[in-house]
Coordinates of N, CA and C in Angstrom, one line a residue:
Chain A
Q1 N 79.9 107.2 128.3 CA 79.1 106.0 127.5 C 79.7 105.8 126.4
Q2 N 80.6 106.3 125.5 CA 81.3 106.1 124.5 C 82.0 104.8 124.1
Q3 N 82.7 104.5 125.9 CA 83.7 103.7 125.7 C 82.9 102.0 125.0
V4 N 84.1 101.1 124.3 CA 83.8 99.9 124.6 C 85.2 99.5 125.2
K5 N 84.8 98.7 125.8 CA 85.7 98.2 126.3 C 86.0 96.5 126.3
Q6 N 87.7 96.5 125.9 CA 87.7 94.9 125.1 C 88.6 94.3 126.0
S7 N 88.9 93.1 126.4 CA 89.5 92.1 127.0 C 89.7 90.5 126.7
P8 N 91.0 90.0 126.6 CA 92.0 90.8 127.4 C 93.0 91.5 126.3
Q9 N 93.9 92.0 126.7 CA 94.6 92.9 125.9 C 95.4 91.7 124.8
S10 N 96.2 90.6 125.8 CA 96.7 89.7 124.9 C 96.5 88.6 124.9
L11 N 96.9 87.4 124.2 CA 95.8 86.4 124.4 C 96.9 85.6 123.3
I12 N 97.2 84.2 124.2 CA 97.9 83.0 123.3 C 97.4 82.3 123.7
V13 N 97.5 81.1 122.1 CA 95.9 80.2 121.6 C 97.3 78.9 121.5
Q14 N 96.9 77.8 121.4 CA 97.9 76.8 120.3 C 96.7 76.3 119.6
K15 N 97.8 76.2 118.7 CA 97.0 75.7 117.2 C 96.1 75.0 117.5
G16 N 94.7 75.1 116.7 CA 93.6 74.2 116.9 C 92.6 74.5 118.1
G17 N 93.4 75.3 118.5 CA 92.4 75.9 120.0 C 91.4 76.9 120.0
I18 N 90.5 77.7 120.3 CA 89.5 78.7 120.8 C 89.8 79.6 121.0
S19 N 89.7 80.4 120.5 CA 90.2 82.1 120.8 C 88.9 82.8 121.3
I20 N 89.0 83.4 122.1 CA 87.8 83.9 123.0 C 87.9 85.6 123.3
I21 N 87.4 86.3 122.6 CA 88.0 88.4 123.1 C 86.6 89.1 123.4
N22 N 86.2 89.5 124.4 CA 85.2 89.9 124.7 C 85.2 91.3 124.7
C23 N 84.1 91.9 124.5 CA 84.1 93.3 124.1 C 82.8 93.6 125.2
A24 N 82.2 95.5 126.0 CA 81.3 95.8 126.7 C 81.2 96.9 126.0
Y25 N 79.5 97.0 126.2 CA 79.5 98.8 125.7 C 78.5 99.3 127.2
E26 N 78.1 100.6 126.8 CA 77.2 101.3 127.7 C 76.3 102.2 127.1
N27 N 76.5 102.3 125.8 CA 75.8 104.0 124.9 C 74.9 102.7 124.2
T28 N 73.3 102.5 124.7 CA 72.4 101.4 124.0 C 72.3 102.3 122.5
A29 N 72.4 103.7 121.9 CA 72.5 103.6 120.8 C 73.5 102.7 119.8
F30 N 74.1 102.5 120.2 CA 74.8 101.8 119.4 C 73.7 100.5 118.2
D31 N 74.2 100.6 117.3 CA 73.4 99.6 116.4 C 73.9 98.6 115.0
Y32 N 75.6 98.6 115.6 CA 76.1 98.3 115.2 C 77.7 97.4 115.1
F33 N 78.0 96.3 115.3 CA 78.9 95.9 116.0 C 80.1 95.0 115.2
P34 N 81.1 95.7 115.0 CA 82.2 95.1 113.8 C 83.1 94.7 114.4
W35 N 84.0 93.2 113.8 CA 85.1 93.1 114.4 C 85.8 93.4 113.1
Y36 N 87.1 94.1 113.8 CA 88.2 94.0 112.4 C 89.6 93.2 112.9
Q37 N 90.1 92.5 111.9 CA 91.3 92.2 111.6 C 92.8 92.9 111.3
Q38 N 93.4 93.0 112.1 CA 94.6 94.0 111.5 C 96.0 93.2 111.3
F39 N 96.8 93.3 110.4 CA 98.1 92.9 111.0 C 98.8 93.6 110.8
P40 N 100.3 93.7 111.4 CA 101.2 94.6 111.1 C 101.6 95.7 109.8
G41 N 101.6 96.8 110.2 CA 101.6 97.5 108.9 C 100.4 97.6 107.9
K42 N 99.7 96.7 108.5 CA 98.2 97.2 107.1 C 97.2 97.8 107.8
G43 N 96.0 98.1 107.1 CA 94.5 98.4 107.2 C 94.0 97.6 108.2
P44 N 93.0 98.4 109.1 CA 91.9 96.7 109.8 C 91.3 96.8 108.3
A45 N 90.5 95.2 108.5 CA 89.9 94.2 108.0 C 88.9 93.7 108.2
L46 N 87.3 94.2 107.8 CA 86.4 93.4 108.3 C 86.2 92.2 108.5
L47 N 86.3 91.8 109.4 CA 86.2 90.3 110.1 C 85.0 89.7 109.7
I48 N 83.9 90.2 110.8 CA 82.5 89.9 110.8 C 81.6 91.0 111.6
A49 N 80.4 91.1 111.1 CA 79.6 92.0 112.2 C 78.2 91.7 112.5
I50 N 77.6 92.3 113.3 CA 76.3 91.8 113.7 C 75.4 93.3 114.3
R51 N 74.6 92.9 114.4 CA 73.3 94.1 114.7 C 72.7 93.3 116.0
P52 N 72.4 94.1 116.7 CA 71.5 94.2 118.0 C 70.7 92.9 118.1
D53 N 70.0 93.0 116.9 CA 68.6 91.9 116.9 C 69.1 90.6 116.7
V54 N 70.3 90.5 116.6 CA 70.4 89.1 116.4 C 71.8 88.3 117.8
S55 N 71.6 87.3 118.2 CA 72.1 86.8 119.1 C 73.4 85.9 118.8
E56 N 73.6 85.6 117.5 CA 75.0 85.3 117.3 C 74.5 84.8 115.7
K57 N 76.0 85.4 115.4 CA 76.2 85.7 114.0 C 77.5 84.4 113.5
K58 N 77.4 83.6 112.4 CA 78.6 82.7 112.2 C 79.1 82.7 110.6
E59 N 80.2 82.7 110.6 CA 81.0 82.7 109.2 C 82.4 82.1 109.4
G60 N 82.0 81.1 109.0 CA 83.4 79.6 108.5 C 83.9 79.6 110.3
R61 N 85.2 79.9 110.6 CA 85.6 79.7 111.8 C 85.3 80.6 113.0
F62 N 84.7 81.5 112.5 CA 84.5 83.0 113.6 C 83.1 82.9 113.7
T63 N 82.7 83.4 114.8 CA 81.4 83.5 115.1 C 81.2 85.0 116.3
I64 N 80.2 85.6 116.1 CA 79.7 86.5 117.0 C 79.0 86.5 118.2
S65 N 79.2 86.3 119.3 CA 77.9 86.3 120.5 C 77.6 87.3 121.0
F66 N 76.2 87.5 120.7 CA 75.8 89.3 121.7 C 74.8 89.0 122.3
N67 N 75.0 89.5 123.4 CA 73.8 89.5 124.3 C 73.8 91.3 125.2
K68 N 72.2 90.8 123.7 CA 72.0 92.7 124.2 C 71.3 93.4 125.8
S69 N 71.0 92.8 126.4 CA 70.4 92.9 127.7 C 71.7 92.8 128.8
A70 N 72.8 92.5 128.7 CA 74.2 92.4 129.3 C 75.0 93.3 128.7
K71 N 74.9 94.2 127.4 CA 75.9 94.9 126.9 C 77.3 94.6 126.2
Q72 N 77.2 93.2 126.0 CA 78.3 92.3 125.9 C 78.1 91.5 124.3
F73 N 79.9 91.7 123.9 CA 79.5 90.8 122.8 C 81.0 90.3 122.6
S74 N 81.4 89.1 122.1 CA 82.5 88.1 122.0 C 82.6 87.9 120.5
L75 N 83.6 87.9 120.4 CA 84.5 87.0 119.0 C 85.1 85.2 119.4
H76 N 84.1 84.7 118.8 CA 85.1 82.8 119.0 C 85.9 82.8 117.7
I77 N 86.8 82.3 117.6 CA 87.9 81.7 116.6 C 88.0 80.4 116.8
M78 N 87.1 79.4 115.8 CA 87.5 77.7 116.3 C 88.8 77.8 115.6
D79 N 89.4 76.3 116.0 CA 90.7 75.8 115.1 C 91.5 76.8 114.9
S80 N 91.7 77.6 116.0 CA 92.7 78.9 115.7 C 93.7 78.4 114.7
Q81 N 94.4 79.3 114.2 CA 95.8 78.9 112.9 C 96.6 80.2 113.5
P82 N 98.1 79.4 113.4 CA 99.1 80.6 112.8 C 98.7 81.6 112.2
G83 N 98.1 81.4 111.1 CA 97.4 83.2 109.9 C 96.9 83.8 111.1
D84 N 96.3 83.2 112.0 CA 95.1 84.7 112.9 C 95.6 85.1 113.3
S85 N 97.2 85.3 113.7 CA 97.7 85.8 114.7 C 97.9 87.2 114.4
A86 N 97.1 87.9 114.7 CA 96.9 89.7 114.5 C 96.5 90.5 115.5
T87 N 96.2 91.7 115.3 CA 95.1 92.2 116.9 C 94.1 92.6 116.2
Y88 N 93.3 91.9 116.8 CA 91.7 92.1 117.2 C 91.1 93.1 117.5
F89 N 90.2 94.0 116.4 CA 89.2 95.2 117.6 C 88.0 94.9 117.3
C90 N 87.4 95.0 118.3 CA 86.2 95.5 118.5 C 85.5 96.7 118.4
A91 N 84.3 97.1 117.3 CA 84.0 98.2 117.9 C 82.0 98.3 117.8
A92 N 82.0 99.7 117.8 CA 80.4 99.9 117.9 C 80.2 101.1 117.1
S93 N 79.3 101.2 116.4 CA 78.9 102.1 115.6 C 77.4 102.6 115.8
I94 N 77.2 104.4 115.9 CA 76.1 104.8 115.5 C 76.1 105.1 114.4
S95 N 74.7 105.8 113.8 CA 74.6 106.1 112.2 C 74.3 107.4 112.7
A96 N 75.0 108.1 111.7 CA 74.2 109.7 111.7 C 74.3 110.6 109.9
G97 N 74.1 109.8 109.2 CA 73.9 109.8 107.9 C 75.4 109.3 107.6
Y98 N 76.6 108.8 108.8 CA 78.1 108.4 108.1 C 78.1 107.4 109.7
S99 N 79.4 106.3 109.2 CA 78.7 105.8 110.7 C 79.9 106.2 111.6
T100 N 80.0 106.4 112.8 CA 80.9 106.6 113.6 C 81.0 105.6 114.7
L101 N 82.4 105.0 114.6 CA 83.0 104.1 115.1 C 83.7 104.0 116.6
T102 N 83.5 103.6 117.4 CA 84.0 103.8 118.7 C 84.8 102.3 118.8
F103 N 86.3 102.4 119.2 CA 87.0 101.0 118.3 C 87.3 100.5 120.2
G104 N 87.3 99.2 120.5 CA 87.7 98.7 121.8 C 89.4 98.7 122.0
K105 N 90.1 98.6 122.9 CA 91.6 99.3 122.7 C 92.5 98.4 121.9
G106 N 91.8 97.1 121.4 CA 92.7 95.7 120.2 C 92.8 94.6 121.6
T107 N 93.1 93.7 121.1 CA 93.6 92.2 121.5 C 95.0 91.7 120.7
M108 N 95.9 91.4 121.1 CA 97.1 91.0 120.1 C 96.7 89.6 120.5
L109 N 96.7 88.9 119.1 CA 96.6 87.3 119.2 C 97.9 86.7 118.6
L110 N 98.1 85.4 119.7 CA 99.5 84.9 119.4 C 98.9 83.4 119.0
V111 N 98.8 83.3 117.7 CA 98.1 81.3 117.8 C 99.9 80.7 117.5
S112 N 100.1 80.1 118.6 CA 101.3 79.0 118.8 C 100.8 77.4 118.0
P113 N 101.8 77.3 117.1 CA 102.0 76.5 116.2 C 102.3 75.0 116.9
Chain B
D1 N 83.8 94.4 95.2 CA 84.6 95.3 95.3 C 84.5 96.0 96.4
T2 N 85.1 95.7 97.7 CA 85.7 96.7 98.9 C 86.7 97.4 98.9
E3 N 87.5 97.9 98.0 CA 88.9 97.9 97.5 C 88.7 99.8 98.0
V4 N 89.6 100.1 99.2 CA 89.8 101.4 99.3 C 91.8 101.6 98.9
T5 N 92.6 102.3 98.2 CA 93.6 102.7 97.9 C 93.9 104.0 98.5
Q6 N 94.8 103.8 99.3 CA 95.9 104.8 98.8 C 96.9 105.3 98.9
T7 N 97.3 106.5 98.4 CA 99.2 106.4 97.9 C 99.6 107.7 98.9
P8 N 100.6 107.7 99.4 CA 101.9 106.6 99.0 C 102.1 105.5 100.0
K9 N 102.5 104.3 100.0 CA 102.7 103.3 100.9 C 103.1 104.3 102.2
H10 N 104.6 104.7 101.8 CA 105.2 104.9 102.7 C 105.6 106.7 102.5
L11 N 105.9 107.6 103.9 CA 106.1 109.1 103.3 C 107.2 109.4 104.6
V12 N 108.2 109.6 104.2 CA 109.4 110.4 104.8 C 109.4 112.0 104.4
M13 N 108.9 112.7 105.7 CA 109.1 114.9 105.5 C 109.7 115.3 106.9
G14 N 110.4 116.1 106.0 CA 110.8 116.8 107.4 C 109.6 117.7 107.6
M15 N 110.0 118.4 108.7 CA 109.1 119.2 109.8 C 108.8 120.5 108.9
T16 N 109.5 120.9 107.9 CA 109.3 122.1 106.7 C 108.3 121.8 105.7
N17 N 108.3 120.4 105.7 CA 107.7 119.7 103.7 C 106.3 120.0 104.0
K18 N 105.5 120.2 102.7 CA 104.3 120.7 102.9 C 104.4 118.9 101.4
K19 N 102.9 117.8 102.0 CA 103.0 116.7 101.3 C 101.3 117.0 101.6
S20 N 100.9 115.6 100.4 CA 99.8 115.1 100.6 C 99.2 113.6 100.6
L21 N 98.3 113.0 101.3 CA 97.9 111.2 101.1 C 96.7 111.5 100.2
K22 N 96.8 110.8 99.9 CA 96.0 110.5 98.8 C 95.0 109.3 99.1
C23 N 93.5 109.0 98.7 CA 92.6 108.1 99.2 C 91.5 108.1 97.9
E24 N 91.2 106.5 97.7 CA 90.2 106.8 96.5 C 89.5 105.4 96.6
Q25 N 88.2 105.4 96.1 CA 87.5 104.7 96.1 C 86.5 104.4 95.2
H26 N 86.0 103.5 94.7 CA 84.9 103.3 93.6 C 83.6 102.2 93.9
M27 N 83.1 102.4 95.2 CA 82.3 101.6 95.8 C 81.2 103.0 95.7
G28 N 81.0 103.8 95.1 CA 80.0 104.5 95.1 C 79.6 104.9 96.6
H29 N 80.6 105.0 97.6 CA 80.3 105.7 98.9 C 80.0 106.8 98.8
R30 N 79.4 107.6 100.1 CA 79.0 108.8 100.3 C 80.1 109.5 101.2
A31 N 80.3 108.5 102.3 CA 81.3 109.0 103.6 C 82.4 108.4 103.3
M32 N 83.3 109.3 103.8 CA 84.6 109.0 103.3 C 85.3 110.1 104.9
Y33 N 86.6 108.7 105.3 CA 87.1 109.3 106.8 C 88.7 109.2 106.5
W34 N 89.2 110.3 107.7 CA 90.5 110.1 107.8 C 90.8 109.4 109.2
Y35 N 91.4 108.4 109.6 CA 91.7 108.4 110.8 C 93.6 108.0 111.3
K36 N 94.1 107.9 111.8 CA 95.6 108.4 112.6 C 95.5 106.9 113.5
Q37 N 96.6 106.3 113.1 CA 96.9 105.1 114.1 C 98.2 105.0 114.7
K38 N 98.3 105.6 116.0 CA 99.4 105.0 116.8 C 99.7 103.4 116.4
A39 N 101.1 102.8 117.0 CA 101.6 101.5 117.4 C 100.5 101.1 118.4
K40 N 99.9 99.6 118.3 CA 99.2 99.4 119.2 C 98.4 99.8 119.7
K41 N 97.7 100.5 119.7 CA 96.5 101.6 119.8 C 95.5 101.3 118.8
P42 N 94.3 101.7 119.0 CA 93.1 101.6 117.5 C 93.2 103.1 116.8
P43 N 92.8 102.9 115.7 CA 92.1 103.7 114.9 C 91.8 105.1 115.6
E44 N 91.8 106.2 115.6 CA 91.9 107.4 116.3 C 90.9 108.2 115.1
L45 N 89.9 108.5 115.0 CA 89.1 109.3 114.0 C 89.5 110.9 113.9
M46 N 89.8 111.4 112.9 CA 90.3 112.9 112.5 C 89.0 113.5 111.8
F47 N 89.0 112.9 110.8 CA 87.7 113.7 109.8 C 86.8 112.9 109.8
V48 N 85.8 113.1 109.3 CA 84.5 112.6 108.3 C 83.8 113.9 107.2
Y49 N 84.2 113.0 106.2 CA 83.3 113.8 105.1 C 81.9 112.9 104.8
S50 N 80.4 113.5 104.4 CA 79.8 112.7 104.0 C 79.1 114.0 103.0
Y51 N 79.1 113.1 101.6 CA 78.5 113.7 100.6 C 79.6 115.0 100.3
E52 N 80.7 115.1 100.2 CA 81.9 115.5 100.1 C 81.9 117.0 100.9
K53 N 80.8 116.9 102.2 CA 81.3 118.1 103.0 C 82.0 117.2 104.2
L54 N 82.2 118.4 104.8 CA 83.4 118.4 105.9 C 81.8 117.9 106.9
S55 N 82.3 116.5 107.9 CA 80.6 116.3 108.7 C 81.7 116.5 110.5
I56 N 82.5 116.0 110.3 CA 82.9 115.8 111.8 C 84.5 116.3 111.5
N57 N 85.4 117.5 112.6 CA 87.0 117.6 112.4 C 87.0 117.2 114.0
E58 N 87.6 116.1 114.1 CA 87.9 115.9 115.9 C 89.0 116.9 116.4
S59 N 88.7 118.3 116.7 CA 89.6 118.3 116.7 C 91.4 118.5 116.5
V60 N 91.5 118.4 115.5 CA 92.9 117.9 114.7 C 93.5 119.5 114.2
P61 N 94.9 119.2 114.4 CA 95.5 120.3 114.6 C 95.7 121.5 113.2
S62 N 95.3 122.7 112.8 CA 95.4 123.1 111.2 C 96.8 122.4 110.3
R63 N 97.5 122.6 110.9 CA 98.6 121.6 110.1 C 98.1 120.3 109.3
F64 N 97.0 119.6 109.3 CA 96.7 119.1 109.1 C 94.8 119.4 108.1
S65 N 95.2 119.2 106.7 CA 94.6 119.9 106.6 C 93.3 118.8 105.1
P66 N 92.3 118.5 105.5 CA 91.9 117.3 104.2 C 90.7 118.0 103.5
E67 N 90.8 117.8 102.0 CA 89.9 118.2 100.8 C 89.0 116.7 100.8
C68 N 87.8 117.0 99.8 CA 87.6 115.9 99.0 C 87.1 116.7 98.4
P69 N 87.7 116.6 97.2 CA 87.2 116.9 95.5 C 86.0 116.4 94.8
N70 N 86.3 115.0 94.8 CA 84.8 114.4 94.6 C 84.2 113.6 95.7
S71 N 83.3 112.4 94.9 CA 82.9 111.1 96.3 C 83.5 110.6 95.9
S72 N 84.7 110.0 95.1 CA 85.7 109.1 95.0 C 86.8 109.6 95.8
L73 N 87.3 110.6 95.9 CA 88.4 111.0 96.3 C 88.7 111.8 97.8
L74 N 89.8 111.6 98.0 CA 89.8 112.1 99.6 C 91.6 112.7 99.9
N75 N 91.6 113.8 100.3 CA 93.1 114.0 100.2 C 93.3 114.4 101.3
L76 N 94.5 114.2 101.9 CA 94.8 114.9 103.6 C 95.8 115.4 103.1
H77 N 96.3 117.3 103.3 CA 97.5 117.7 102.9 C 98.1 118.0 104.7
L78 N 99.6 117.9 104.4 CA 99.8 117.7 105.7 C 101.4 119.1 105.5
H79 N 101.3 120.0 106.2 CA 102.1 120.9 106.5 C 102.6 121.0 107.7
A80 N 104.1 121.5 107.6 CA 105.0 121.5 109.1 C 104.4 121.0 110.4
L81 N 104.5 119.6 109.7 CA 103.9 118.3 110.9 C 105.1 118.1 111.9
Q82 N 105.4 117.7 113.4 CA 105.9 117.7 114.3 C 106.5 115.7 114.4
P83 N 107.3 115.9 114.7 CA 107.6 114.2 114.7 C 106.6 113.5 115.5
E84 N 105.7 113.9 116.4 CA 105.1 113.3 117.3 C 103.2 112.9 116.3
D85 N 103.7 113.4 114.6 CA 102.4 113.0 114.4 C 102.6 112.0 113.6
S86 N 104.2 111.4 113.2 CA 104.5 110.0 112.6 C 103.6 109.1 112.9
A87 N 102.9 108.4 112.3 CA 101.5 107.3 112.5 C 101.4 106.5 110.8
L88 N 100.5 105.6 111.1 CA 100.0 105.0 109.8 C 98.5 106.0 110.4
Y89 N 98.7 106.2 108.7 CA 97.0 107.3 108.1 C 96.2 106.6 107.7
L90 N 94.7 106.5 108.1 CA 94.1 105.6 107.2 C 93.0 106.0 106.7
C91 N 92.1 105.7 105.8 CA 91.5 106.3 104.6 C 90.3 105.1 104.9
A92 N 89.1 105.4 105.2 CA 88.0 104.5 105.0 C 86.8 104.9 104.3
S93 N 86.1 104.0 104.1 CA 84.9 104.6 103.6 C 83.9 103.9 103.9
S94 N 82.4 104.4 103.8 CA 80.9 103.3 103.9 C 79.8 104.1 103.2
Q95 N 79.0 103.1 103.1 CA 78.1 104.1 102.2 C 77.0 105.1 102.2
G96 N 76.5 105.8 103.5 CA 76.5 107.0 103.8 C 75.0 106.7 103.7
G97 N 74.5 108.0 104.0 CA 73.2 108.1 103.8 C 72.4 108.0 105.0
Q98 N 70.7 108.2 105.7 CA 70.4 107.6 106.6 C 70.1 106.6 106.8
G99 N 69.7 106.5 108.0 CA 69.1 105.0 108.4 C 70.5 104.5 109.3
L100 N 70.5 102.8 109.4 CA 71.2 102.4 110.2 C 72.8 102.2 110.0
S101 N 73.6 102.0 110.7 CA 75.1 102.1 110.9 C 75.4 101.2 109.3
E102 N 76.4 101.3 109.2 CA 77.0 100.6 107.9 C 78.5 100.2 107.9
T103 N 79.2 99.3 107.4 CA 80.7 98.8 107.2 C 81.2 100.2 106.9
Q104 N 82.6 100.2 107.7 CA 83.3 101.5 107.3 C 84.7 100.1 106.8
Y105 N 85.2 100.3 105.3 CA 85.9 99.9 104.9 C 87.6 100.8 104.5
F106 N 88.4 99.9 105.6 CA 89.4 100.7 105.6 C 90.6 100.1 104.2
G107 N 91.5 101.4 103.9 CA 92.5 101.3 102.9 C 93.9 100.6 103.6
P108 N 94.9 100.0 103.1 CA 96.0 99.9 103.7 C 96.9 100.7 104.6
G109 N 96.3 102.3 104.2 CA 96.9 103.0 105.2 C 98.5 103.6 104.4
T110 N 98.8 105.0 104.7 CA 99.7 105.6 104.3 C 101.1 105.8 106.1
R111 N 102.0 105.3 105.8 CA 103.0 104.7 107.4 C 103.8 106.3 106.7
L112 N 103.8 107.3 108.0 CA 104.0 108.6 107.8 C 105.4 108.4 108.5
L113 N 106.4 109.1 108.3 CA 107.3 109.7 109.3 C 107.8 110.7 109.2
V114 N 108.0 111.7 110.5 CA 108.6 113.0 110.6 C 109.8 113.2 111.4
L115 N 110.8 113.7 110.4 CA 111.9 113.9 110.8 C 112.2 115.3 111.8

């Protein structure tokens, strides 16, 4: 019940295309769903996050779509650029005085020039 | 400012050495975390400190010893490590307190190599 399933494992998109990464969860106690971007040798950086009472959130070229009834959420990267090439992790969080993150396994995105 | 700093950036140690990793944040966060990350894997939670008290120890071997001297600092003391402990060690922090989950902010990590 604590798992977050992420797909695809890897993704190649042409420059200017749309990158889509999907995640699914089981535990309805999760109350926060962040996406992290990680470049090789660096720490994960928060990209965008959403709470389950919102169906969509957009920040620049990045959009999260959230389907509470299906227990699924996805990241869309519009106009993908080579600089977006990185590993993306979805996560889900439960609060207990601190946040306990459950990560997906990650998606390696390569945007070809 | 959402910066979490970690030192050193890189560390090479032998299996008999004792070393420490340091993490610092000045965002007033009261929850701090240590993660271990192997190549091509997600971060794996090791310890959580909430209000300077150890709240979670994810069955981490005793050769890893965390310490939270104050609300801004988090240390990870390393002793008699094994080569399989080589990984990227990440520190993170979040606001802490009751209520909904909030964002965890990660530091750049310490790349550890155990020989």
